[in-house]
Amino acid sequence: MNGVILHPPRSGRPRSCDGFLWEAVAGLSQPQKMLPCKFLYDEEGSRLFNEICELEEYYPTRTESQILRDNIAEITSLIGSECRLVEFGSGRSLKTRHLLAHLPTMAGYIPIDISGPQLLRSAVQLAGEFPGLEIDPVEADYAEITEIPDTKQKPRRTVAFFPGSTVGNFDPVAAIAFLRRIAFLCGSEGGLLIGVDRKKPKGILEPAYNDRKGVTAKFNLGILARANRELGADFDLSAFRHHAPYNETHGRIEMHLVSQRAQTAHLDSHAFRFEEGEYITTEYSYKYTLPGFAGLALRAGFELVRNWEDPNHLFSVLCLRVRDWRAGPKGVSAGFNGVPGKACEAWR
Ligand code: AVJ
């Protein structure tokens, strides 16, 4: 392949699955049992998530792609030339293709994803489609990223791309901490292009996470299948049911795995008792108003430059500029779903 610059994946520290046993035991020991959502995204889970993105009821992916397409000239002119583009949770890099095809010159593209096989597949494919583009994939949990690889060509600026409303997986306090780290990593000329799912009626939100074909249910139950396969747990998959209600108070979709009867599941040397109707929380998906998210970004050291949205205000793509990268990554917790890294530390 002439002109293709593709570096082998670097492993972020720690690797995505190293902590599965420990984090699963810690999560299931909480008063409200939980499993961190990053463990949904193994190879099979990533495949199912891609399938979710194409569901009729799941509006975010296609709405965001349309927003990107409709405004691509303005978006890419705000990013400018010779940027180092870093994507957090790159998946198949489908949305990124719009950007790559329209950005004039680039220092390089750095996709970060927790699913190694998918990352490598899509990086190889991209390298073929964009010969001459430097691609430096990083296999890692993006929440654990502490440095971004240097590109051969010195970038004029670093721009983070965080699409899909994946920021919604963090609770708002953790989201501020994470965006602050992005500001720190991108530095003084840095930018952030981020997709944010907007608050909207339950009647639209809940079907998006409880689809009729049952793909989201399969995706959610997959985390128990993975625990059985990789950790030797004995979850009875037929005794848990997927349910994803919108919690109006917190402005978030909550993915639950509801125990259909009283039962006990075993993991390592631990026994976890479930009452009938008790559930495991596997993922939060926070929804934001525009002022709500702009305020959050401001506290993380970003200022809002531009908002693009669809005519129905379902979804926003925001362009933000680093105001204060010196705020630094302080207070960053690796915690998802309310299990902060610090609390875990204290348990050791
Ligand atoms: C990956 C966080 C963007 O919250 O909409 C979709 C994950 N879970 N359906 C979302 C998800 C169930 C998705 N994000």
Tab-separated table of C-alpha atoms and ligand atoms in Angstrom:
chain	number	residue	atom	x	y	z
A	1	MET	CA	0.000	0.000	0.000
A	2	ASN	CA	1.836	3.045	-1.266
A	3	GLY	CA	1.711	6.180	0.853
A	4	VAL	CA	-0.116	4.492	3.702
A	5	ILE	CA	1.096	5.509	7.138
A	6	LEU	CA	-0.386	3.196	9.732
A	7	HIS	CA	1.292	2.622	13.044
A	8	PRO	CA	0.519	-0.521	15.059
A	9	PRO	CA	-1.890	0.061	17.960
A	10	ARG	CA	-0.275	1.219	21.157
A	11	SER	CA	-1.691	-0.165	24.326
A	12	GLY	CA	-3.037	2.391	26.747
A	13	ARG	CA	-2.465	1.718	30.447
A	14	PRO	CA	-4.245	-0.122	31.907
A	15	ARG	CA	-5.639	-2.353	29.188
A	16	SER	CA	-9.377	-2.370	28.781
A	17	CYS	CA	-10.131	-5.789	30.257
A	18	ASP	CA	-7.470	-6.021	32.970
A	19	GLY	CA	-9.843	-4.809	35.626
A	20	PHE	CA	-13.013	-6.686	34.649
A	21	LEU	CA	-13.013	-9.116	37.578
A	22	TRP	CA	-12.106	-6.476	40.131
A	23	GLU	CA	-14.519	-3.867	38.801
A	24	ALA	CA	-17.354	-6.379	38.458
A	25	VAL	CA	-16.936	-7.575	42.059
A	26	ALA	CA	-16.721	-3.966	43.310
A	27	GLY	CA	-19.744	-2.897	41.246
A	28	LEU	CA	-21.933	-5.830	42.297
A	29	SER	CA	-21.006	-5.218	45.944
A	30	GLN	CA	-22.511	-1.715	45.921
A	31	PRO	CA	-25.909	-1.180	47.576
A	32	GLN	CA	-27.205	-0.434	44.042
A	33	LYS	CA	-25.533	-3.194	42.036
A	34	MET	CA	-23.771	-1.979	38.897
A	35	LEU	CA	-21.399	-3.100	36.151
A	36	PRO	CA	-19.318	-0.413	34.380
A	37	CYS	CA	-20.612	0.232	30.874
A	38	LYS	CA	-17.180	-0.001	29.250
A	39	PHE	CA	-17.431	-3.791	29.669
A	40	LEU	CA	-20.409	-3.821	27.297
A	41	TYR	CA	-18.032	-3.036	24.444
A	42	ASP	CA	-16.117	-6.244	23.761
A	43	GLU	CA	-16.009	-7.506	20.177
A	44	GLU	CA	-19.585	-8.873	20.226
A	45	GLY	CA	-20.854	-5.858	22.191
A	46	SER	CA	-19.281	-3.431	19.737
A	47	ARG	CA	-20.927	-5.332	16.892
A	48	LEU	CA	-24.322	-5.118	18.621
A	49	PHE	CA	-23.806	-1.428	19.348
A	50	ASN	CA	-23.173	-0.835	15.640
A	51	GLU	CA	-26.469	-2.608	14.994
A	52	ILE	CA	-28.213	-0.340	17.548
A	53	CYS	CA	-26.951	2.688	15.614
A	54	GLU	CA	-28.965	1.564	12.597
A	55	LEU	CA	-32.228	0.926	14.448
A	56	GLU	CA	-35.309	2.866	13.465
A	57	GLU	CA	-35.934	3.989	17.083
A	58	TYR	CA	-32.327	4.963	17.791
A	59	TYR	CA	-32.259	8.534	16.442
A	60	PRO	CA	-28.843	9.819	17.763
A	61	THR	CA	-26.485	8.269	15.198
A	62	ARG	CA	-28.332	9.247	12.068
A	63	THR	CA	-29.282	12.670	13.435
A	64	GLU	CA	-25.685	13.481	14.350
A	65	SER	CA	-24.373	12.208	10.990
A	66	GLN	CA	-26.879	14.425	9.189
A	67	ILE	CA	-25.834	17.463	11.270
A	68	LEU	CA	-22.186	16.774	10.390
A	69	ARG	CA	-23.006	16.389	6.695
A	70	ASP	CA	-25.172	19.519	6.550
A	71	ASN	CA	-22.524	21.725	8.143
A	72	ILE	CA	-19.315	20.089	7.051
A	73	ALA	CA	-17.812	23.177	5.357
A	74	GLU	CA	-18.230	25.352	8.432
A	75	ILE	CA	-17.130	22.599	10.818
A	76	THR	CA	-13.945	21.816	8.948
A	77	SER	CA	-13.096	25.492	8.451
A	78	LEU	CA	-13.348	25.982	12.237
A	79	ILE	CA	-10.992	23.032	12.760
A	80	GLY	CA	-8.593	24.370	10.134
A	81	SER	CA	-5.503	22.837	8.560
A	82	GLU	CA	-2.703	20.741	10.030
A	83	CYS	CA	-4.607	19.557	13.053
A	84	ARG	CA	-4.003	16.460	15.117
A	85	LEU	CA	-7.465	14.936	15.382
A	86	VAL	CA	-8.032	12.682	18.410
A	87	GLU	CA	-11.210	10.640	18.619
A	88	PHE	CA	-12.431	9.255	21.954
A	89	GLY	CA	-14.336	6.004	21.393
A	90	SER	CA	-13.824	5.815	17.643
A	91	GLY	CA	-15.730	2.591	16.883
A	92	ARG	CA	-15.758	2.198	13.094
A	93	SER	CA	-14.839	5.883	12.569
A	94	LEU	CA	-17.886	6.275	10.314
A	95	LYS	CA	-18.651	9.887	11.283
A	96	THR	CA	-14.963	10.769	11.163
A	97	ARG	CA	-14.906	10.003	7.451
A	98	HIS	CA	-16.944	13.176	6.773
A	99	LEU	CA	-14.284	15.200	8.580
A	100	LEU	CA	-11.299	13.435	7.038
A	101	ALA	CA	-12.706	13.844	3.551
A	102	HIS	CA	-13.138	17.599	3.998
A	103	LEU	CA	-10.197	18.662	6.159
A	104	PRO	CA	-7.576	20.197	3.868
A	105	THR	CA	-4.348	18.935	5.430
A	106	MET	CA	-3.872	17.063	8.683
A	107	ALA	CA	-0.968	16.237	10.991
A	108	GLY	CA	-2.631	12.967	11.891
A	109	TYR	CA	-5.634	11.051	13.136
A	110	ILE	CA	-5.586	9.260	16.500
A	111	PRO	CA	-8.552	6.932	17.037
A	112	ILE	CA	-8.933	5.639	20.614
A	113	ASP	CA	-11.157	2.626	21.235
A	114	ILE	CA	-11.552	-0.066	23.872
A	115	SER	CA	-12.285	-2.777	21.290
A	116	GLY	CA	-8.916	-3.772	19.808
A	117	PRO	CA	-10.116	-5.937	16.889
A	118	GLN	CA	-12.588	-3.293	15.699
A	119	LEU	CA	-9.977	-0.541	16.096
A	120	LEU	CA	-7.424	-2.372	13.979
A	121	ARG	CA	-9.960	-3.303	11.291
A	122	SER	CA	-11.217	0.237	10.875
A	123	ALA	CA	-7.725	1.786	11.034
A	124	VAL	CA	-6.519	-0.487	8.226
A	125	GLN	CA	-9.569	0.362	6.150
A	126	LEU	CA	-9.143	4.110	6.762
A	127	ALA	CA	-5.484	3.909	5.819
A	128	GLY	CA	-6.529	2.494	2.457
A	129	GLU	CA	-9.139	5.214	1.941
A	130	PHE	CA	-6.928	8.113	3.017
A	131	PRO	CA	-3.427	7.358	1.766
A	132	GLY	CA	-0.860	9.756	3.206
A	133	LEU	CA	-2.837	10.358	6.391
A	134	GLU	CA	-0.896	9.402	9.510
A	135	ILE	CA	-3.062	7.139	11.687
A	136	ASP	CA	-1.991	6.260	15.229
A	137	PRO	CA	-4.615	3.999	16.830
A	138	VAL	CA	-4.638	3.640	20.612
A	139	GLU	CA	-6.352	0.623	22.164
A	140	ALA	CA	-7.510	1.924	25.523
A	141	ASP	CA	-10.333	2.981	27.773
A	142	TYR	CA	-10.492	6.631	26.680
A	143	ALA	CA	-11.214	7.676	30.277
A	144	GLU	CA	-7.726	6.476	31.201
A	145	ILE	CA	-5.829	8.368	28.506
A	146	THR	CA	-3.057	10.552	29.959
A	147	GLU	CA	-1.110	11.365	26.798
A	148	ILE	CA	-1.678	11.601	23.069
A	149	PRO	CA	0.925	10.182	20.668
A	150	ASP	CA	3.039	12.701	18.764
A	151	THR	CA	2.541	12.839	15.035
A	152	LYS	CA	5.525	12.945	12.690
A	153	GLN	CA	4.444	16.348	11.457
A	154	LYS	CA	4.088	18.984	14.165
A	155	PRO	CA	0.388	19.886	14.434
A	156	ARG	CA	-0.849	23.476	14.423
A	157	ARG	CA	-3.439	22.469	16.997
A	158	THR	CA	-5.015	19.428	18.607
A	159	VAL	CA	-8.743	18.894	18.219
A	160	ALA	CA	-10.669	16.268	20.172
A	161	PHE	CA	-13.627	14.580	18.492
A	162	PHE	CA	-16.103	13.030	20.931
A	163	PRO	CA	-19.246	12.170	18.962
A	164	GLY	CA	-22.284	10.019	19.684
A	165	SER	CA	-23.175	11.702	22.962
A	166	THR	CA	-20.789	9.265	24.582
A	167	VAL	CA	-20.084	12.037	27.106
A	168	GLY	CA	-23.544	11.091	28.437
A	169	ASN	CA	-22.050	7.926	29.956
A	170	PHE	CA	-20.344	10.069	32.619
A	171	ASP	CA	-22.331	11.624	35.397
A	172	PRO	CA	-22.052	15.440	35.103
A	173	VAL	CA	-19.302	15.779	37.729
A	174	ALA	CA	-17.193	13.089	36.039
A	175	ALA	CA	-17.973	14.690	32.653
A	176	ILE	CA	-16.466	17.997	33.837
A	177	ALA	CA	-13.394	16.162	35.090
A	178	PHE	CA	-13.046	14.290	31.793
A	179	LEU	CA	-13.523	17.393	29.609
A	180	ARG	CA	-10.975	19.175	31.776
A	181	ARG	CA	-8.520	16.412	30.992
A	182	ILE	CA	-9.302	16.804	27.276
A	183	ALA	CA	-8.601	20.555	27.580
A	184	PHE	CA	-5.292	19.750	29.269
A	185	LEU	CA	-4.351	17.165	26.602
A	186	CYS	CA	-5.291	19.483	23.716
A	187	GLY	CA	-3.511	22.535	25.138
A	188	SER	CA	-3.818	26.230	24.431
A	189	GLU	CA	-4.908	26.159	20.774
A	190	GLY	CA	-7.059	23.109	21.397
A	191	GLY	CA	-10.592	22.496	20.264
A	192	LEU	CA	-13.367	20.024	20.959
A	193	LEU	CA	-16.043	18.829	18.559
A	194	ILE	CA	-18.603	16.987	20.634
A	195	GLY	CA	-22.000	15.367	20.098
A	196	VAL	CA	-24.581	15.926	22.824
A	197	ASP	CA	-27.997	14.296	23.097
A	198	ARG	CA	-30.649	16.813	24.127
A	199	LYS	CA	-33.376	16.521	26.733
A	200	LYS	CA	-36.647	15.492	25.128
A	201	PRO	CA	-39.909	13.739	25.955
A	202	LYS	CA	-39.817	10.232	27.420
A	203	GLY	CA	-41.921	9.091	24.474
A	204	ILE	CA	-38.932	9.551	22.148
A	205	LEU	CA	-36.147	8.605	24.581
A	206	GLU	CA	-37.451	5.325	25.930
A	207	PRO	CA	-38.153	3.599	22.583
A	208	ALA	CA	-34.584	4.500	21.508
A	209	TYR	CA	-33.241	2.345	24.346
A	210	ASN	CA	-35.972	-0.325	24.344
A	211	ASP	CA	-36.166	-1.247	20.666
A	212	ARG	CA	-38.743	-3.655	19.321
A	213	LYS	CA	-36.195	-5.990	17.712
A	214	GLY	CA	-34.530	-6.493	21.103
A	215	VAL	CA	-31.036	-5.547	19.921
A	216	THR	CA	-30.439	-3.255	22.920
A	217	ALA	CA	-31.648	-6.050	25.231
A	218	LYS	CA	-29.127	-8.438	23.678
A	219	PHE	CA	-26.407	-5.792	23.953
A	220	ASN	CA	-27.188	-5.232	27.643
A	221	LEU	CA	-27.442	-8.941	28.546
A	222	GLY	CA	-24.120	-9.420	26.749
A	223	ILE	CA	-22.281	-8.059	29.778
A	224	LEU	CA	-23.527	-11.042	31.840
A	225	ALA	CA	-22.585	-13.445	29.051
A	226	ARG	CA	-19.129	-11.884	29.037
A	227	ALA	CA	-18.799	-12.269	32.826
A	228	ASN	CA	-19.752	-15.947	32.486
A	229	ARG	CA	-17.303	-16.486	29.630
A	230	GLU	CA	-14.333	-14.477	30.853
A	231	LEU	CA	-14.704	-14.623	34.625
A	232	GLY	CA	-16.382	-17.982	35.106
A	233	ALA	CA	-19.506	-16.406	36.604
A	234	ASP	CA	-22.821	-18.304	36.543
A	235	PHE	CA	-25.418	-15.648	35.667
A	236	ASP	CA	-28.609	-17.216	34.345
A	237	LEU	CA	-29.246	-15.003	31.312
A	238	SER	CA	-32.840	-16.144	31.043
A	239	ALA	CA	-33.519	-14.844	34.575
A	240	PHE	CA	-32.568	-11.226	33.802
A	241	ARG	CA	-34.518	-8.824	31.640
A	242	HIS	CA	-33.372	-5.616	29.930
A	243	HIS	CA	-35.204	-2.432	30.897
A	244	ALA	CA	-34.112	1.152	30.185
A	245	PRO	CA	-36.332	3.822	31.790
A	246	TYR	CA	-35.767	7.579	31.572
A	247	ASN	CA	-35.024	9.014	35.008
A	248	GLU	CA	-36.529	12.483	34.746
A	249	THR	CA	-35.029	13.660	38.049
A	250	HIS	CA	-31.471	13.041	36.890
A	251	GLY	CA	-32.098	13.606	33.172
A	252	ARG	CA	-30.690	10.228	32.177
A	253	ILE	CA	-31.606	6.944	30.570
A	254	GLU	CA	-30.647	4.091	32.885
A	255	MET	CA	-29.938	0.662	31.479
A	256	HIS	CA	-31.019	-2.015	33.913
A	257	LEU	CA	-30.798	-5.812	34.044
A	258	VAL	CA	-33.760	-6.798	36.175
A	259	SER	CA	-33.736	-10.053	38.103
A	260	GLN	CA	-36.912	-11.974	37.230
A	261	ARG	CA	-36.841	-13.986	40.443
A	262	ALA	CA	-34.951	-14.297	43.703
A	263	GLN	CA	-31.603	-15.850	42.798
A	264	THR	CA	-27.908	-15.982	43.621
A	265	ALA	CA	-25.110	-15.533	41.091
A	266	HIS	CA	-21.505	-16.520	41.764
A	267	LEU	CA	-18.402	-14.711	40.643
A	268	ASP	CA	-14.927	-15.698	41.796
A	269	SER	CA	-15.414	-16.522	45.480
A	270	HIS	CA	-18.358	-14.126	45.844
A	271	ALA	CA	-22.077	-14.849	45.949
A	272	PHE	CA	-24.425	-12.064	44.856
A	273	ARG	CA	-27.997	-12.350	46.031
A	274	PHE	CA	-30.816	-10.802	43.961
A	275	GLU	CA	-34.385	-10.244	45.088
A	276	GLU	CA	-37.112	-10.481	42.468
A	277	GLY	CA	-37.238	-7.099	40.679
A	278	GLU	CA	-33.790	-6.027	41.902
A	279	TYR	CA	-31.600	-4.775	39.096
A	280	ILE	CA	-28.003	-4.200	38.001
A	281	THR	CA	-27.315	-0.766	36.492
A	282	THR	CA	-25.093	-1.126	33.434
A	283	GLU	CA	-25.125	2.276	31.754
A	284	TYR	CA	-26.281	5.841	32.202
A	285	SER	CA	-26.959	8.064	29.231
A	286	TYR	CA	-27.336	11.672	30.382
A	287	LYS	CA	-29.319	14.141	28.281
A	288	TYR	CA	-28.610	17.872	28.306
A	289	THR	CA	-30.172	21.210	27.549
A	290	LEU	CA	-27.951	23.511	25.518
A	291	PRO	CA	-27.320	25.992	28.380
A	292	GLY	CA	-26.834	23.066	30.738
A	293	PHE	CA	-24.056	21.572	28.648
A	294	ALA	CA	-22.435	24.930	27.828
A	295	GLY	CA	-22.236	25.609	31.578
A	296	LEU	CA	-20.657	22.233	32.200
A	297	ALA	CA	-18.104	22.823	29.420
A	298	LEU	CA	-17.290	26.253	30.831
A	299	ARG	CA	-16.446	24.691	34.191
A	300	ALA	CA	-14.112	22.301	32.350
A	301	GLY	CA	-12.178	25.165	30.708
A	302	PHE	CA	-14.003	25.343	27.356
A	303	GLU	CA	-15.995	28.096	25.735
A	304	LEU	CA	-18.776	27.439	23.279
A	305	VAL	CA	-17.967	28.613	19.763
A	306	ARG	CA	-20.848	27.172	17.774
A	307	ASN	CA	-23.868	24.881	18.080
A	308	TRP	CA	-25.295	22.938	15.157
A	309	GLU	CA	-28.528	21.016	15.595
A	310	ASP	CA	-31.257	19.241	13.666
A	311	PRO	CA	-34.592	20.998	13.002
A	312	ASN	CA	-36.278	19.025	15.813
A	313	HIS	CA	-33.568	19.871	18.402
A	314	LEU	CA	-32.987	16.186	19.082
A	315	PHE	CA	-29.203	16.396	19.025
A	316	SER	CA	-26.412	18.975	19.036
A	317	VAL	CA	-22.909	19.033	17.647
A	318	LEU	CA	-20.886	21.632	19.520
A	319	CYS	CA	-17.612	23.294	18.654
A	320	LEU	CA	-15.738	24.375	21.777
A	321	ARG	CA	-12.441	26.141	22.241
A	322	VAL	CA	-9.972	25.635	25.083
A	323	ARG	CA	-10.024	28.717	27.314
A	324	ASP	CA	-8.076	27.407	30.249
A	325	TRP	CA	-6.054	24.262	29.739
A	326	ARG	CA	-4.015	24.959	32.888
A	327	ALA	CA	-7.015	23.992	35.004
A	328	GLY	CA	-5.331	20.620	34.545
A	329	PRO	CA	-6.690	17.125	34.936
A	330	LYS	CA	-7.200	17.494	38.691
A	331	GLY	CA	-10.026	15.612	40.241
A	332	VAL	CA	-10.387	13.238	37.298
A	333	SER	CA	-11.962	10.022	38.468
A	334	ALA	CA	-11.966	6.882	36.396
A	335	GLY	CA	-15.408	6.230	37.800
A	336	PHE	CA	-18.416	5.444	35.670
A	337	ASN	CA	-21.917	5.117	36.969
A	338	GLY	CA	-21.052	6.598	40.318
A	339	VAL	CA	-18.171	4.340	41.296
A	340	PRO	CA	-15.347	6.826	41.591
A	341	GLY	CA	-11.760	5.640	41.346
A	342	LYS	CA	-11.081	7.027	44.795
A	343	ALA	CA	-13.737	4.955	46.512
A	344	CYS	CA	-12.330	1.855	44.800
A	345	GLU	CA	-8.857	2.844	46.004
A	346	ALA	CA	-10.098	2.914	49.600
A	347	TRP	CA	-11.438	-0.625	49.270
A	348	ARG	CA	-8.121	-2.229	48.554
B	1	AVJ	C1	-22.499	4.907	23.366
B	1	AVJ	C2	-23.271	6.217	25.134
B	1	AVJ	C3	-23.585	6.926	22.926
B	1	AVJ	O1	-26.003	6.264	25.423
B	1	AVJ	O2	-26.912	6.321	23.480
B	1	AVJ	C4	-27.108	2.995	23.153
B	1	AVJ	C5	-24.935	3.736	24.309
B	1	AVJ	N1	-26.663	2.135	25.035
B	1	AVJ	N2	-28.086	2.156	23.453
B	1	AVJ	C6	-26.020	5.949	24.250
B	1	AVJ	C7	-26.211	2.987	24.155
B	1	AVJ	C8	-27.806	1.621	24.607
B	1	AVJ	C9	-24.901	5.078	23.671
B	1	AVJ	N3	-23.579	5.756	23.788
